[in-house]
PDB file of C-alpha atoms in Angstrom:
ATOM      1  CA  UNK A 175      51.006 202.404 -51.282  1.00 94.00           C
ATOM      2  CA  UNK A 176      51.045 201.026 -47.791  1.00 95.00           C
ATOM      3  CA  UNK A 177      50.872 197.303 -46.520  1.00 97.00           C
ATOM      4  CA  UNK A 178      49.729 196.894 -43.040  1.00 95.00           C
ATOM      5  CA  UNK A 179      49.885 193.772 -41.121  1.00 95.00           C
ATOM      6  CA  UNK A 180      48.058 192.585 -38.153  1.00 95.00           C
ATOM      7  CA  UNK A 181      47.489 189.458 -35.894  1.00 96.00           C
ATOM      8  CA  UNK A 182      50.845 188.558 -34.583  1.00 94.00           C
ATOM      9  CA  UNK A 183      51.506 187.600 -31.091  1.00 97.00           C
ATOM     10  CA  UNK A 184      52.574 185.144 -28.499  1.00 98.00           C
ATOM     11  CA  UNK A 185      51.125 181.604 -28.686  1.00 98.00           C
ATOM     12  CA  UNK A 186      51.903 178.110 -27.133  1.00 98.00           C
ATOM     13  CA  UNK A 187      53.049 175.157 -29.208  1.00 98.00           C
ATOM     14  CA  UNK A 188      50.205 173.668 -31.117  1.00 98.00           C
ATOM     15  CA  UNK A 189      48.242 176.912 -31.131  1.00 98.00           C
ATOM     16  CA  UNK A 190      46.847 178.994 -33.914  1.00 98.00           C
ATOM     17  CA  UNK A 191      47.120 182.548 -35.236  1.00 98.00           C
ATOM     18  CA  UNK A 192      45.855 184.379 -38.146  1.00 98.00           C
ATOM     19  CA  UNK A 193      47.784 187.210 -39.917  1.00 98.00           C
ATOM     20  CA  UNK A 194      45.991 189.691 -42.049  1.00 98.00           C
ATOM     21  CA  UNK A 195      47.690 192.519 -44.404  1.00 98.00           C
ATOM     22  CA  UNK A 196      45.675 195.289 -46.089  1.00 98.00           C
ATOM     23  CA  UNK A 197      47.161 197.079 -49.108  1.00 97.00           C
ATOM     24  CA  UNK A 198      46.042 200.557 -49.295  1.00 95.00           C
ATOM     25  CA  UNK A 199      46.589 203.786 -51.348  1.00 94.00           C
ATOM     26  CA  UNK A 200      46.326 204.706 -54.971  1.00 93.00           C
ATOM     27  CA  UNK A 201      46.326 201.222 -56.787  1.00 93.00           C
ATOM     28  CA  UNK A 202      45.360 199.849 -59.904  1.00 91.00           C
ATOM     29  CA  UNK A 203      45.752 196.329 -59.098  1.00 93.00           C
ATOM     30  CA  UNK A 204      47.261 193.950 -56.699  1.00 96.00           C
ATOM     31  CA  UNK A 205      49.077 190.891 -58.075  1.00 96.00           C
ATOM     32  CA  UNK A 206      50.918 188.231 -56.311  1.00 98.00           C
ATOM     33  CA  UNK A 207      50.706 188.469 -52.458  1.00 98.00           C
ATOM     34  CA  UNK A 208      52.778 186.417 -50.184  1.00 98.00           C
ATOM     35  CA  UNK A 209      54.118 186.121 -46.526  1.00 98.00           C
ATOM     36  CA  UNK A 210      57.817 185.820 -45.630  1.00 98.00           C
ATOM     37  CA  UNK A 211      59.536 185.390 -42.149  1.00 98.00           C
ATOM     38  CA  UNK A 212      62.814 186.276 -40.858  1.00 98.00           C
ATOM     39  CA  UNK A 213      64.566 185.467 -37.739  1.00 97.00           C
ATOM     40  CA  UNK A 214      67.756 187.351 -36.491  1.00 94.00           C
ATOM     41  CA  UNK A 215      70.786 186.199 -38.503  1.00 95.00           C
ATOM     42  CA  UNK A 216      69.015 184.538 -41.196  1.00 96.00           C
ATOM     43  CA  UNK A 217      67.774 185.369 -44.566  1.00 97.00           C
ATOM     44  CA  UNK A 218      64.179 186.258 -45.172  1.00 97.00           C
ATOM     45  CA  UNK A 219      62.349 183.233 -46.348  1.00 98.00           C
ATOM     46  CA  UNK A 220      59.188 182.580 -48.331  1.00 98.00           C
ATOM     47  CA  UNK A 221      56.338 181.104 -46.348  1.00 98.00           C
ATOM     48  CA  UNK A 222      53.388 181.245 -48.772  1.00 98.00           C
ATOM     49  CA  UNK A 223      52.211 183.205 -51.661  1.00 98.00           C
ATOM     50  CA  UNK A 224      49.076 183.435 -53.673  1.00 98.00           C
ATOM     51  CA  UNK A 225      48.169 184.663 -57.080  1.00 98.00           C
ATOM     52  CA  UNK A 226      45.177 186.914 -57.892  1.00 96.00           C
ATOM     53  CA  UNK A 227      43.419 183.897 -59.258  1.00 96.00           C
ATOM     54  CA  UNK A 228      44.119 182.008 -56.130  1.00 97.00           C
ATOM     55  CA  UNK A 229      46.985 179.671 -57.098  1.00 98.00           C
ATOM     56  CA  UNK A 230      49.102 179.070 -53.868  1.00 98.00           C
ATOM     57  CA  UNK A 231      52.598 178.115 -53.220  1.00 98.00           C
ATOM     58  CA  UNK A 232      53.915 177.013 -49.714  1.00 98.00           C
ATOM     59  CA  UNK A 233      57.269 176.460 -48.189  1.00 98.00           C
ATOM     60  CA  UNK A 234      57.760 172.727 -47.372  1.00 98.00           C
ATOM     61  CA  UNK A 235      58.070 173.506 -43.538  1.00 98.00           C
ATOM     62  CA  UNK A 236      54.563 174.801 -43.408  1.00 98.00           C
ATOM     63  CA  UNK A 237      52.511 172.681 -45.801  1.00 98.00           C
ATOM     64  CA  UNK A 238      49.574 170.979 -44.132  1.00 98.00           C
ATOM     65  CA  UNK A 239      49.611 173.792 -41.347  1.00 98.00           C
ATOM     66  CA  UNK A 240      49.486 176.989 -42.852  1.00 98.00           C
ATOM     67  CA  UNK A 241      46.816 178.371 -45.226  1.00 98.00           C
ATOM     68  CA  UNK A 242      47.123 181.541 -47.469  1.00 98.00           C
ATOM     69  CA  UNK A 243      44.106 183.137 -48.638  1.00 98.00           C
ATOM     70  CA  UNK A 244      43.164 186.598 -50.120  1.00 98.00           C
ATOM     71  CA  UNK A 245      40.103 188.823 -50.787  1.00 98.00           C
ATOM     72  CA  UNK A 246      40.564 190.908 -53.822  1.00 97.00           C
ATOM     73  CA  UNK A 247      37.869 193.199 -53.227  1.00 96.00           C
ATOM     74  CA  UNK A 248      39.555 194.187 -50.094  1.00 96.00           C
ATOM     75  CA  UNK A 249      43.300 194.048 -51.311  1.00 96.00           C
ATOM     76  CA  UNK A 250      43.835 191.896 -48.417  1.00 98.00           C
ATOM     77  CA  UNK A 251      45.756 188.671 -47.888  1.00 98.00           C
ATOM     78  CA  UNK A 252      45.459 186.328 -44.784  1.00 98.00           C
ATOM     79  CA  UNK A 253      47.761 183.615 -43.341  1.00 98.00           C
ATOM     80  CA  UNK A 254      46.010 181.145 -41.196  1.00 98.00           C
ATOM     81  CA  UNK A 255      48.815 179.217 -39.031  1.00 98.00           C
ATOM     82  CA  UNK A 256      47.737 176.105 -37.180  1.00 98.00           C
ATOM     83  CA  UNK A 257      49.746 173.467 -35.213  1.00 98.00           C
ATOM     84  CA  UNK A 258      52.290 176.206 -34.489  1.00 98.00           C
ATOM     85  CA  UNK A 259      55.846 175.229 -33.491  1.00 98.00           C
ATOM     86  CA  UNK A 260      58.580 177.094 -31.744  1.00 97.00           C
ATOM     87  CA  UNK A 261      60.546 177.073 -35.074  1.00 97.00           C
ATOM     88  CA  UNK A 262      57.877 179.029 -36.598  1.00 98.00           C
ATOM     89  CA  UNK A 263      58.995 182.103 -34.173  1.00 98.00           C
ATOM     90  CA  UNK A 264      59.937 184.928 -36.498  1.00 98.00           C
ATOM     91  CA  UNK A 265      58.830 188.401 -37.886  1.00 98.00           C
ATOM     92  CA  UNK A 266      56.566 187.802 -40.399  1.00 98.00           C
ATOM     93  CA  UNK A 267      56.326 190.315 -43.462  1.00 98.00           C
ATOM     94  CA  UNK A 268      53.478 190.742 -46.077  1.00 98.00           C
ATOM     95  CA  UNK A 269      54.623 191.358 -49.564  1.00 98.00           C
ATOM     96  CA  UNK A 270      52.544 192.513 -52.664  1.00 98.00           C
ATOM     97  CA  UNK A 271      53.068 193.139 -56.221  1.00 96.00           C
ATOM     98  CA  UNK A 272      51.281 196.384 -57.048  1.00 94.00           C
ATOM     99  CA  UNK A 273      50.613 198.522 -59.949  1.00 92.00           C
ATOM    100  CA  UNK A 274      49.551 201.934 -59.250  1.00 91.00           C
ATOM    101  CA  UNK A 275      49.081 205.327 -60.943  1.00 90.00           C
ATOM    102  CA  UNK A 276      51.899 206.837 -58.942  1.00 85.00           C
ATOM    103  CA  UNK A 277      54.921 204.605 -60.107  1.00 86.00           C
ATOM    104  CA  UNK A 278      55.156 202.873 -63.537  1.00 87.00           C
ATOM    105  CA  UNK A 279      55.260 199.015 -63.719  1.00 90.00           C
ATOM    106  CA  UNK A 280      54.833 196.506 -61.258  1.00 90.00           C
ATOM    107  CA  UNK A 281      56.489 197.162 -57.930  1.00 93.00           C
ATOM    108  CA  UNK A 282      57.001 195.144 -54.824  1.00 95.00           C
ATOM    109  CA  UNK A 283      55.898 196.558 -51.489  1.00 96.00           C
ATOM    110  CA  UNK A 284      56.399 195.296 -48.202  1.00 97.00           C
ATOM    111  CA  UNK A 285      54.679 195.642 -44.685  1.00 97.00           C
ATOM    112  CA  UNK A 286      56.535 196.672 -41.581  1.00 96.00           C
ATOM    113  CA  UNK A 287      56.392 193.021 -40.182  1.00 97.00           C
ATOM    114  CA  UNK A 288      54.482 191.417 -37.402  1.00 97.00           C
ATOM    115  CA  UNK A 289      56.164 189.247 -34.484  1.00 97.00           C
ATOM    116  CA  UNK A 290      55.137 185.814 -34.094  1.00 98.00           C
ATOM    117  CA  UNK A 291      56.335 184.035 -30.963  1.00 98.00           C
ATOM    118  CA  UNK A 292      55.539 180.175 -30.314  1.00 98.00           C
ATOM    119  CA  UNK A 293      56.680 179.276 -26.796  1.00 97.00           C
ATOM    120  CA  UNK A 294      57.346 175.679 -25.996  1.00 90.00           C
TER     121      UNK A 294
END
């Protein structure tokens, strides 16, 4: 199972970016998917999560600015980030709970991370 993120980059304050993450490999199903972020010296924190049915959860710091969505047919999760602030600068990681024929049970997988930098 692999998670591949794309869409990071450099943007000015107030700008927008859209992150994508595709889950590939031998998969039965993908459950909860989420985006986390981490800055040097700090713990990785949840940004947003979405269930297979579309229920969402957001960190208070991004509510009203970020929107998480998913396409179950494509095993893909998106994070639309608007009104970006310098404090949103971080490496963003995709996470997915996956069942597969290779490993028993539900297992967490992570992407490699994509850098988001918001300049002031």
